[in-house]
Short mmCIF file of C-alpha atoms in Angstrom, two decimals:
data_model
loop_
_atom_site.label_atom_id
_atom_site.label_comp_id
_atom_site.label_asym_id
_atom_site.label_seq_id
_atom_site.Cartn_x
_atom_site.Cartn_y
_atom_site.Cartn_z
CA UNK A 1 -24.72 12.81 -10.92
CA UNK A 2 -22.78 16.00 -11.32
CA UNK A 3 -20.30 16.36 -14.13
CA UNK A 4 -19.06 19.82 -13.33
CA UNK A 5 -15.59 21.26 -13.59
CA UNK A 6 -14.18 23.78 -11.17
CA UNK A 7 -12.90 27.07 -12.57
CA UNK A 8 -11.14 27.86 -9.30
CA UNK A 9 -8.45 25.66 -7.75
CA UNK A 10 -9.57 23.87 -4.60
CA UNK A 11 -6.56 23.91 -2.28
CA UNK A 12 -6.35 20.85 -0.09
CA UNK A 13 -8.13 18.68 -2.66
CA UNK A 14 -6.68 16.36 -5.26
CA UNK A 15 -9.55 16.15 -7.75
CA UNK A 16 -10.86 19.43 -9.10
CA UNK A 17 -13.90 17.89 -10.77
CA UNK A 18 -16.76 15.51 -10.05
CA UNK A 19 -16.78 13.07 -12.95
CA UNK A 20 -19.88 11.29 -14.22
CA UNK A 21 -20.69 7.98 -12.55
CA UNK A 22 -20.76 5.37 -15.32
CA UNK A 23 -23.42 3.36 -13.50
CA UNK A 24 -25.94 6.22 -13.53
CA UNK A 25 -28.07 7.02 -16.55
CA UNK A 26 -28.52 10.71 -15.82
CA UNK A 27 -26.23 13.59 -14.95
CA UNK A 28 -26.53 17.32 -14.46
CA UNK A 29 -24.18 20.01 -15.73
CA UNK A 30 -23.78 23.75 -15.21
CA UNK A 31 -23.91 25.43 -18.62
CA UNK A 32 -25.13 28.88 -17.54
CA UNK A 33 -23.78 29.48 -14.04
CA UNK A 34 -24.82 33.13 -14.02
CA UNK A 35 -28.44 32.02 -13.48
CA UNK A 36 -27.67 29.69 -10.56
CA UNK A 37 -28.13 30.89 -6.98
CA UNK A 38 -26.14 28.05 -5.38
CA UNK A 39 -22.86 26.61 -6.64
CA UNK A 40 -23.17 23.00 -7.76
CA UNK A 41 -19.51 22.26 -7.11
CA UNK A 42 -18.17 23.30 -3.70
CA UNK A 43 -15.32 22.26 -1.46
CA UNK A 44 -17.67 20.95 1.22
CA UNK A 45 -16.78 19.19 4.46
CA UNK A 46 -16.31 15.45 4.80
CA UNK A 47 -19.44 13.34 5.28
CA UNK A 48 -19.44 9.82 6.76
CA UNK A 49 -21.70 7.02 5.55
CA UNK A 50 -22.07 3.74 7.43
CA UNK A 51 -22.04 0.41 5.65
CA UNK A 52 -23.02 -2.85 7.34
CA UNK A 53 -21.38 -5.57 5.22
CA UNK A 54 -21.85 -9.28 5.84
CA UNK A 55 -18.27 -10.04 4.83
CA UNK A 56 -15.13 -7.98 5.33
CA UNK A 57 -12.37 -9.94 3.56
CA UNK A 58 -12.18 -9.36 -0.19
CA UNK A 59 -10.55 -11.98 -2.39
CA UNK A 60 -8.66 -11.06 -5.55
CA UNK A 61 -8.01 -13.22 -8.59
CA UNK A 62 -5.50 -10.77 -10.06
CA UNK A 63 -2.40 -12.77 -11.06
CA UNK A 64 -0.08 -9.76 -10.70
CA UNK A 65 -0.89 -8.89 -7.07
CA UNK A 66 1.36 -10.10 -4.22
CA UNK A 67 -1.68 -10.67 -1.99
CA UNK A 68 -5.02 -12.36 -2.61
CA UNK A 69 -6.96 -11.28 0.50
CA UNK A 70 -7.55 -7.73 1.69
CA UNK A 71 -9.64 -5.66 4.09
CA UNK A 72 -10.71 -2.07 3.54
CA UNK A 73 -12.30 -0.66 6.71
CA UNK A 74 -12.98 2.54 4.77
CA UNK A 75 -14.08 3.28 1.21
CA UNK A 76 -13.15 6.66 -0.17
CA UNK A 77 -10.14 8.46 1.29
CA UNK A 78 -9.63 11.95 2.71
CA UNK A 79 -5.99 11.88 1.66
CA UNK A 80 -7.23 12.89 -1.78
CA UNK A 81 -4.33 11.43 -3.76
CA UNK A 82 -4.99 12.51 -7.32
CA UNK A 83 -3.92 9.28 -9.02
CA UNK A 84 -5.59 6.76 -6.68
CA UNK A 85 -6.92 3.69 -8.52
CA UNK A 86 -9.51 3.22 -5.76
CA UNK A 87 -11.43 6.25 -7.02
CA UNK A 88 -13.26 4.13 -9.58
CA UNK A 89 -14.63 1.85 -6.85
CA UNK A 90 -16.51 4.80 -5.35
CA UNK A 91 -18.87 4.72 -8.32
CA UNK A 92 -20.28 1.39 -7.08
CA UNK A 93 -21.71 3.33 -4.13
CA UNK A 94 -23.42 5.88 -6.39
CA UNK A 95 -20.79 8.58 -5.88
CA UNK A 96 -18.32 10.29 -8.18
CA UNK A 97 -14.70 9.18 -8.45
CA UNK A 98 -13.73 12.87 -8.23
CA UNK A 99 -14.34 15.14 -5.26
CA UNK A 100 -16.90 12.73 -3.79
CA UNK A 101 -14.15 10.16 -3.27
CA UNK A 102 -12.31 12.56 -0.95
CA UNK A 103 -15.25 13.91 1.06
CA UNK A 104 -17.84 11.09 1.19
CA UNK A 105 -16.23 8.36 3.27
CA UNK A 106 -17.87 4.99 3.88
CA UNK A 107 -17.04 3.35 7.20
CA UNK A 108 -17.42 -0.25 8.38
CA UNK A 109 -17.67 -0.26 12.17
CA UNK A 110 -18.28 -4.02 12.41
CA UNK A 111 -15.06 -4.92 10.56
CA UNK A 112 -13.31 -6.63 13.50
CA UNK A 113 -16.33 -8.80 14.36
CA UNK A 114 -16.59 -9.92 10.74
CA UNK A 115 -12.86 -10.72 10.69
CA UNK A 116 -13.26 -13.01 13.71
CA UNK A 117 -16.12 -14.79 11.97
CA UNK A 118 -13.95 -15.19 8.88
CA UNK A 119 -11.07 -16.70 10.83
CA UNK A 120 -13.36 -19.14 12.62
CA UNK A 121 -14.65 -20.73 9.42
CA UNK A 122 -14.31 -24.49 9.44
CA UNK A 123 -11.15 -25.62 7.69
CA UNK A 124 -9.79 -22.11 7.18
CA UNK A 125 -6.11 -22.11 6.22
CA UNK A 126 -4.36 -18.80 7.03
CA UNK A 127 -3.16 -16.65 4.16
CA UNK A 128 -1.83 -13.11 4.50
CA UNK A 129 -4.55 -10.45 4.65
CA UNK A 130 -3.62 -6.97 3.45
CA UNK A 131 -5.02 -3.87 5.10
CA UNK A 132 -5.45 -1.04 2.57
CA UNK A 133 -5.73 -3.12 -0.56
CA UNK A 134 -7.85 -0.26 -1.87
CA UNK A 135 -7.92 2.81 0.42
CA UNK A 136 -5.63 3.82 3.28
CA UNK A 137 -6.62 2.15 6.56
CA UNK A 138 -4.88 4.99 8.44
CA UNK A 139 -6.64 7.89 6.77
CA UNK A 140 -7.60 10.81 9.10
CA UNK A 141 -10.94 9.45 10.38
CA UNK A 142 -9.13 6.40 11.81
CA UNK A 143 -7.75 8.64 14.54
CA UNK A 144 -11.26 8.90 15.96
CA UNK A 145 -12.92 5.60 14.95
CA UNK A 146 -9.99 3.17 15.56
CA UNK A 147 -11.45 0.51 13.26
CA UNK A 148 -7.99 -0.42 11.97
CA UNK A 149 -6.67 -0.77 15.50
CA UNK A 150 -9.54 -3.12 16.36
CA UNK A 151 -8.62 -5.24 13.33
CA UNK A 152 -4.99 -5.44 14.45
CA UNK A 153 -6.17 -6.63 17.86
CA UNK A 154 -7.97 -9.51 16.14
CA UNK A 155 -4.91 -10.40 14.06
CA UNK A 156 -2.83 -10.53 17.24
CA UNK A 157 -5.47 -12.50 19.13
CA UNK A 158 -5.54 -15.22 16.46
CA UNK A 159 -1.83 -14.93 15.58
CA UNK A 160 -2.72 -14.35 11.93
CA UNK A 161 -0.33 -12.71 9.38
CA UNK A 162 -1.24 -9.21 8.19
CA UNK A 163 0.22 -6.75 5.73
CA UNK A 164 -0.28 -2.98 5.87
CA UNK A 165 0.33 -0.27 3.30
CA UNK A 166 -0.07 3.34 4.36
CA UNK A 167 1.28 6.86 3.96
CA UNK A 168 0.04 8.17 7.31
CA UNK A 169 2.19 8.20 10.44
CA UNK A 170 -0.97 7.64 12.49
CA UNK A 171 0.19 4.02 12.22
CA UNK A 172 2.72 4.74 14.98
CA UNK A 173 -0.20 5.07 17.43
CA UNK A 174 -0.50 1.28 17.18
CA UNK A 175 3.19 0.56 17.71
CA UNK A 176 2.35 -1.49 20.81
CA UNK A 177 0.31 -4.03 18.81
CA UNK A 178 2.67 -3.97 15.85
CA UNK A 179 5.62 -4.87 18.08
CA UNK A 180 3.76 -7.91 19.41
CA UNK A 181 2.80 -9.00 15.89
CA UNK A 182 6.42 -8.60 14.74
CA UNK A 183 7.63 -10.75 17.63
CA UNK A 184 5.71 -13.65 16.03
CA UNK A 185 6.71 -12.62 12.46
CA UNK A 186 3.11 -11.79 11.66
CA UNK A 187 3.35 -8.32 10.10
CA UNK A 188 4.88 -6.53 7.10
CA UNK A 189 4.47 -2.79 6.60
CA UNK A 190 4.90 -0.85 3.36
CA UNK A 191 5.22 2.93 3.60
CA UNK A 192 4.08 4.69 0.45
CA UNK A 193 6.39 7.50 -0.69
CA UNK A 194 6.80 8.74 -4.26
CA UNK A 195 8.35 12.20 -3.92
CA UNK A 196 10.62 14.21 -1.64
CA UNK A 197 9.45 17.42 -3.33
CA UNK A 198 6.98 18.97 -0.88
CA UNK A 199 5.48 21.31 -3.47
CA UNK A 200 4.61 18.33 -5.66
CA UNK A 201 3.41 16.28 -2.69
CA UNK A 202 1.01 18.97 -1.56
CA UNK A 203 -0.58 19.12 -5.00
CA UNK A 204 -0.54 15.40 -5.76
CA UNK A 205 -1.40 14.08 -2.28
CA UNK A 206 -2.92 17.13 -0.57
CA UNK A 207 -4.00 15.68 2.78
CA UNK A 208 -1.11 13.34 3.49
CA UNK A 209 1.80 13.74 5.89
CA UNK A 210 5.11 15.07 4.60
CA UNK A 211 7.81 12.93 3.05
CA UNK A 212 10.03 13.52 6.07
CA UNK A 213 7.26 12.29 8.38
CA UNK A 214 7.05 9.09 6.33
CA UNK A 215 10.81 8.59 6.49
CA UNK A 216 10.62 9.11 10.26
CA UNK A 217 7.88 6.49 10.38
CA UNK A 218 10.18 4.03 8.58
CA UNK A 219 12.93 4.83 11.12
CA UNK A 220 10.60 4.25 14.08
CA UNK A 221 9.38 0.93 12.70
CA UNK A 222 12.89 -0.29 11.87
CA UNK A 223 14.10 0.71 15.34
CA UNK A 224 11.27 -1.38 16.81
CA UNK A 225 12.37 -4.38 14.69
CA UNK A 226 9.15 -4.31 12.67
CA UNK A 227 9.66 -5.35 9.01
CA UNK A 228 9.13 -2.24 6.87
CA UNK A 229 9.65 -1.53 3.19
CA UNK A 230 9.27 1.36 0.77
CA UNK A 231 6.41 1.42 -1.73
CA UNK A 232 7.60 3.91 -4.33
CA UNK A 233 4.29 4.38 -6.08
CA UNK A 234 3.09 5.53 -8.36
CA UNK A 235 5.96 6.70 -10.53
CA UNK A 236 4.69 9.39 -12.90
CA UNK A 237 7.14 9.95 -15.77
CA UNK A 238 7.94 13.63 -16.15
CA UNK A 239 6.79 14.45 -12.60
CA UNK A 240 8.60 12.28 -10.06
CA UNK A 241 10.48 9.62 -12.06
CA UNK A 242 13.79 11.45 -11.65
CA UNK A 243 13.52 11.16 -7.85
CA UNK A 244 13.73 7.35 -7.70
CA UNK A 245 17.42 7.10 -6.64
CA UNK A 246 17.11 9.69 -3.87
CA UNK A 247 13.85 8.23 -2.55
CA UNK A 248 15.36 4.73 -2.31
CA UNK A 249 18.54 6.12 -0.73
CA UNK A 250 16.53 8.06 1.86
CA UNK A 251 14.35 5.04 2.68
CA UNK A 252 17.44 2.86 3.00
CA UNK A 253 19.06 5.34 5.37
CA UNK A 254 15.85 5.33 7.42
CA UNK A 255 16.03 1.54 7.76
CA UNK A 256 13.72 0.12 5.08
CA UNK A 257 14.34 -3.55 4.30
CA UNK A 258 13.20 -3.46 0.67
CA UNK A 259 11.32 -1.52 -1.98
CA UNK A 260 8.81 -1.94 -4.77
CA UNK A 261 7.28 0.39 -7.34
CA UNK A 262 4.43 0.82 -9.79
CA UNK A 263 3.99 3.14 -12.77
CA UNK A 264 0.87 5.31 -12.76
CA UNK A 265 -2.10 4.07 -14.79
CA UNK A 266 -5.18 6.18 -15.38
CA UNK A 267 -8.09 3.76 -15.61
CA UNK A 268 -11.73 4.72 -15.85
CA UNK A 269 -12.64 8.15 -14.49
CA UNK A 270 -9.12 8.73 -13.17
CA UNK A 271 -7.94 9.69 -16.66
CA UNK A 272 -10.35 12.64 -16.81
CA UNK A 273 -9.57 13.65 -13.21
CA UNK A 274 -5.82 13.53 -13.85
CA UNK A 275 -5.98 15.43 -17.13
CA UNK A 276 -8.12 18.18 -15.61
CA UNK A 277 -5.68 18.43 -12.69
CA UNK A 278 -2.42 18.48 -14.62
CA UNK A 279 -3.56 21.13 -17.09
CA UNK A 280 -4.48 23.35 -14.12
CA UNK A 281 -1.45 22.50 -11.97
CA UNK A 282 1.39 22.02 -14.46
CA UNK A 283 0.17 23.49 -17.76
CA UNK A 284 3.74 23.87 -19.04
CA UNK A 285 4.41 20.13 -18.95
CA UNK A 286 0.93 18.60 -19.10
CA UNK A 287 1.23 17.32 -22.68
CA UNK A 288 4.68 15.87 -22.02
CA UNK A 289 3.58 13.98 -18.91
CA UNK A 290 0.46 12.57 -20.56
CA UNK A 291 2.55 11.54 -23.57
CA UNK A 292 5.08 9.73 -21.38
CA UNK A 293 2.31 7.90 -19.51
CA UNK A 294 0.80 6.62 -22.76
CA UNK A 295 4.24 5.45 -23.89
CA UNK A 296 4.30 3.22 -20.79
CA UNK A 297 0.92 1.66 -21.58
CA UNK A 298 0.78 0.73 -25.24
CA UNK A 299 -0.31 4.20 -26.35
CA UNK A 300 -3.14 4.53 -23.80
CA UNK A 301 -3.73 6.17 -20.45
CA UNK A 302 -5.96 3.25 -19.46
CA UNK A 303 -4.10 -0.01 -18.92
CA UNK A 304 -5.69 -3.20 -17.54
CA UNK A 305 -3.29 -5.78 -18.97
CA UNK A 306 -2.19 -8.40 -16.45
CA UNK A 307 1.55 -8.29 -15.95
CA UNK A 308 1.89 -4.93 -17.72
CA UNK A 309 -0.49 -2.59 -15.91
CA UNK A 310 1.72 -2.17 -12.83
CA UNK A 311 5.18 -1.70 -14.35
CA UNK A 312 4.27 -0.80 -17.92
CA UNK A 313 6.19 -1.62 -21.09
CA UNK A 314 8.00 0.26 -23.84
CA UNK A 315 11.21 2.30 -23.70
CA UNK A 316 10.05 4.84 -21.12
CA UNK A 317 8.86 2.10 -18.75
CA UNK A 318 12.07 0.14 -19.31
CA UNK A 319 14.19 3.17 -18.38
CA UNK A 320 12.19 3.58 -15.16
CA UNK A 321 12.53 -0.12 -14.37
CA UNK A 322 16.31 0.03 -14.92
CA UNK A 323 16.71 3.14 -12.78
CA UNK A 324 14.72 1.51 -9.98
CA UNK A 325 16.72 -1.74 -10.17
CA UNK A 326 20.09 0.06 -10.21
CA UNK A 327 19.08 2.23 -7.24
CA UNK A 328 17.76 -0.77 -5.32
CA UNK A 329 20.98 -2.71 -5.89
CA UNK A 330 23.05 0.29 -4.82
CA UNK A 331 21.24 1.07 -1.59
CA UNK A 332 19.38 -2.10 -0.51
CA UNK A 333 21.23 -5.01 -2.12
CA UNK A 334 21.83 -6.83 1.17
CA UNK A 335 18.35 -6.40 2.62
CA UNK A 336 15.13 -8.40 2.67
CA UNK A 337 11.89 -8.63 4.63
CA UNK A 338 11.63 -11.38 7.22
CA UNK A 339 9.17 -14.04 6.02
CA UNK A 340 5.78 -14.46 7.64
CA UNK A 341 5.25 -17.26 10.13
CA UNK A 342 1.94 -19.08 9.60
CA UNK A 343 2.45 -21.74 12.27
CA UNK A 344 1.10 -19.70 15.20
CA UNK A 345 -2.44 -19.42 13.85
CA UNK A 346 -5.26 -21.29 15.54
CA UNK A 347 -8.97 -20.46 15.84
CA UNK A 348 -8.68 -21.59 19.44
CA UNK A 349 -6.51 -18.51 20.09
CA UNK A 350 -9.63 -16.39 19.97
CA UNK A 351 -12.01 -18.69 21.83
CA UNK A 352 -12.57 -19.48 25.47
CA UNK A 353 -12.00 -23.22 25.77
CA UNK A 354 -14.71 -25.32 27.39
CA UNK A 355 -13.45 -26.86 30.65
CA UNK A 356 -16.21 -29.50 30.82
#
C-alpha cells in the first residue's frame, strides 16, 4: 500500500496523500523520486469495482445516531470531501483512505433486489432506513447507474419509510418518486451544507455542487411539500464555524424545516489526511484550526466517545453549540419535520397476490 505524499496540489481532489492501510502489513514509499520512471502518486481517473453482497441493510448499535438501519449503494465517494468519516471504511476493501477513497468506487448493482428480500423477511417490523449512512447515494456515478433510484422505487412499492442525506442536487432527478413517498409521509431529506464560502467549498469538498445549488435544492423540495432539513456538518472551528448563523438563515429562507450539526472529528487515517491538507491549503491558520479541533475532543483529533464525538465538549464546542442553538431559535423556532408514517407498510405491497 502506498504511503506517498504529493508535493504538488491536486486540484479537484480533497486528499493530497494516500495513507497507509492499517490492515496491510507492507507499504511502499518514494524516498528517491529522481530514480523513478513512473510517478507512484498520480491524479488518475475514477475506477469502478463491483461488489456482490448478500445483504444490503447495515445495522448500527451506536447510541448517538438517529437511525439504526442504513444502505450504502456505493463505497468510496467521488465528491472527495476532505473530512469524510467514511474514508476509514475504504481500508476494509484493501484501499487507502486518501486518494483511493475518491477514485476507486465500489458499486452494488443488486441493492434493490436485496432490499426487497430484506423487507419480505418473516415478522419484519418497519424501521426507518437511511440512504447515505456512510457515503453519498447521489454521488456522480449515480447519474449513470441509477442504483439509488431503484432503491427508492422499492421503498415506494412497499410503502416503507426512508431517510436521505446528500449534498448533490442530482436528487431532484427523482422528484417524481419523492413526491409520492412524501404523500404517504415516508421520506425525510437532509441537505448537507457547511459553508457559503465558495473558495472554501472548492477546497474542502472539491467535487460537490455549489452552496447556492444546495439551497435551490432545499427550495425545490420544500415547494413540493417534501420534508427537508439542513445538515450543517461538519463544523470546523477556525474554518467555517463563524458561518453558522448565515447558513441557518439561508436554509430557513429556502424552506428548510429544521437543522442539525456535528463538529468535525478526525478519526483514524483522516487525521493524517486533514493535517497534510490544511498545511498545504491554509498554512497561515493550520496550527490554530488543529488546536481548536483538539479543544473540542478532550485534547485529541481522534474522538470515538459516545455522546461526545458528534458535538464535542469543552469551551470551544460549547460556544459552537450555543451559536447553533441561538441561530436555530432565531430562524427556525416554529418549524419541525413531519413525522414518518409506519402504518402503510406491508410485504404484500410488493407481491402479486395469489387468486386461487
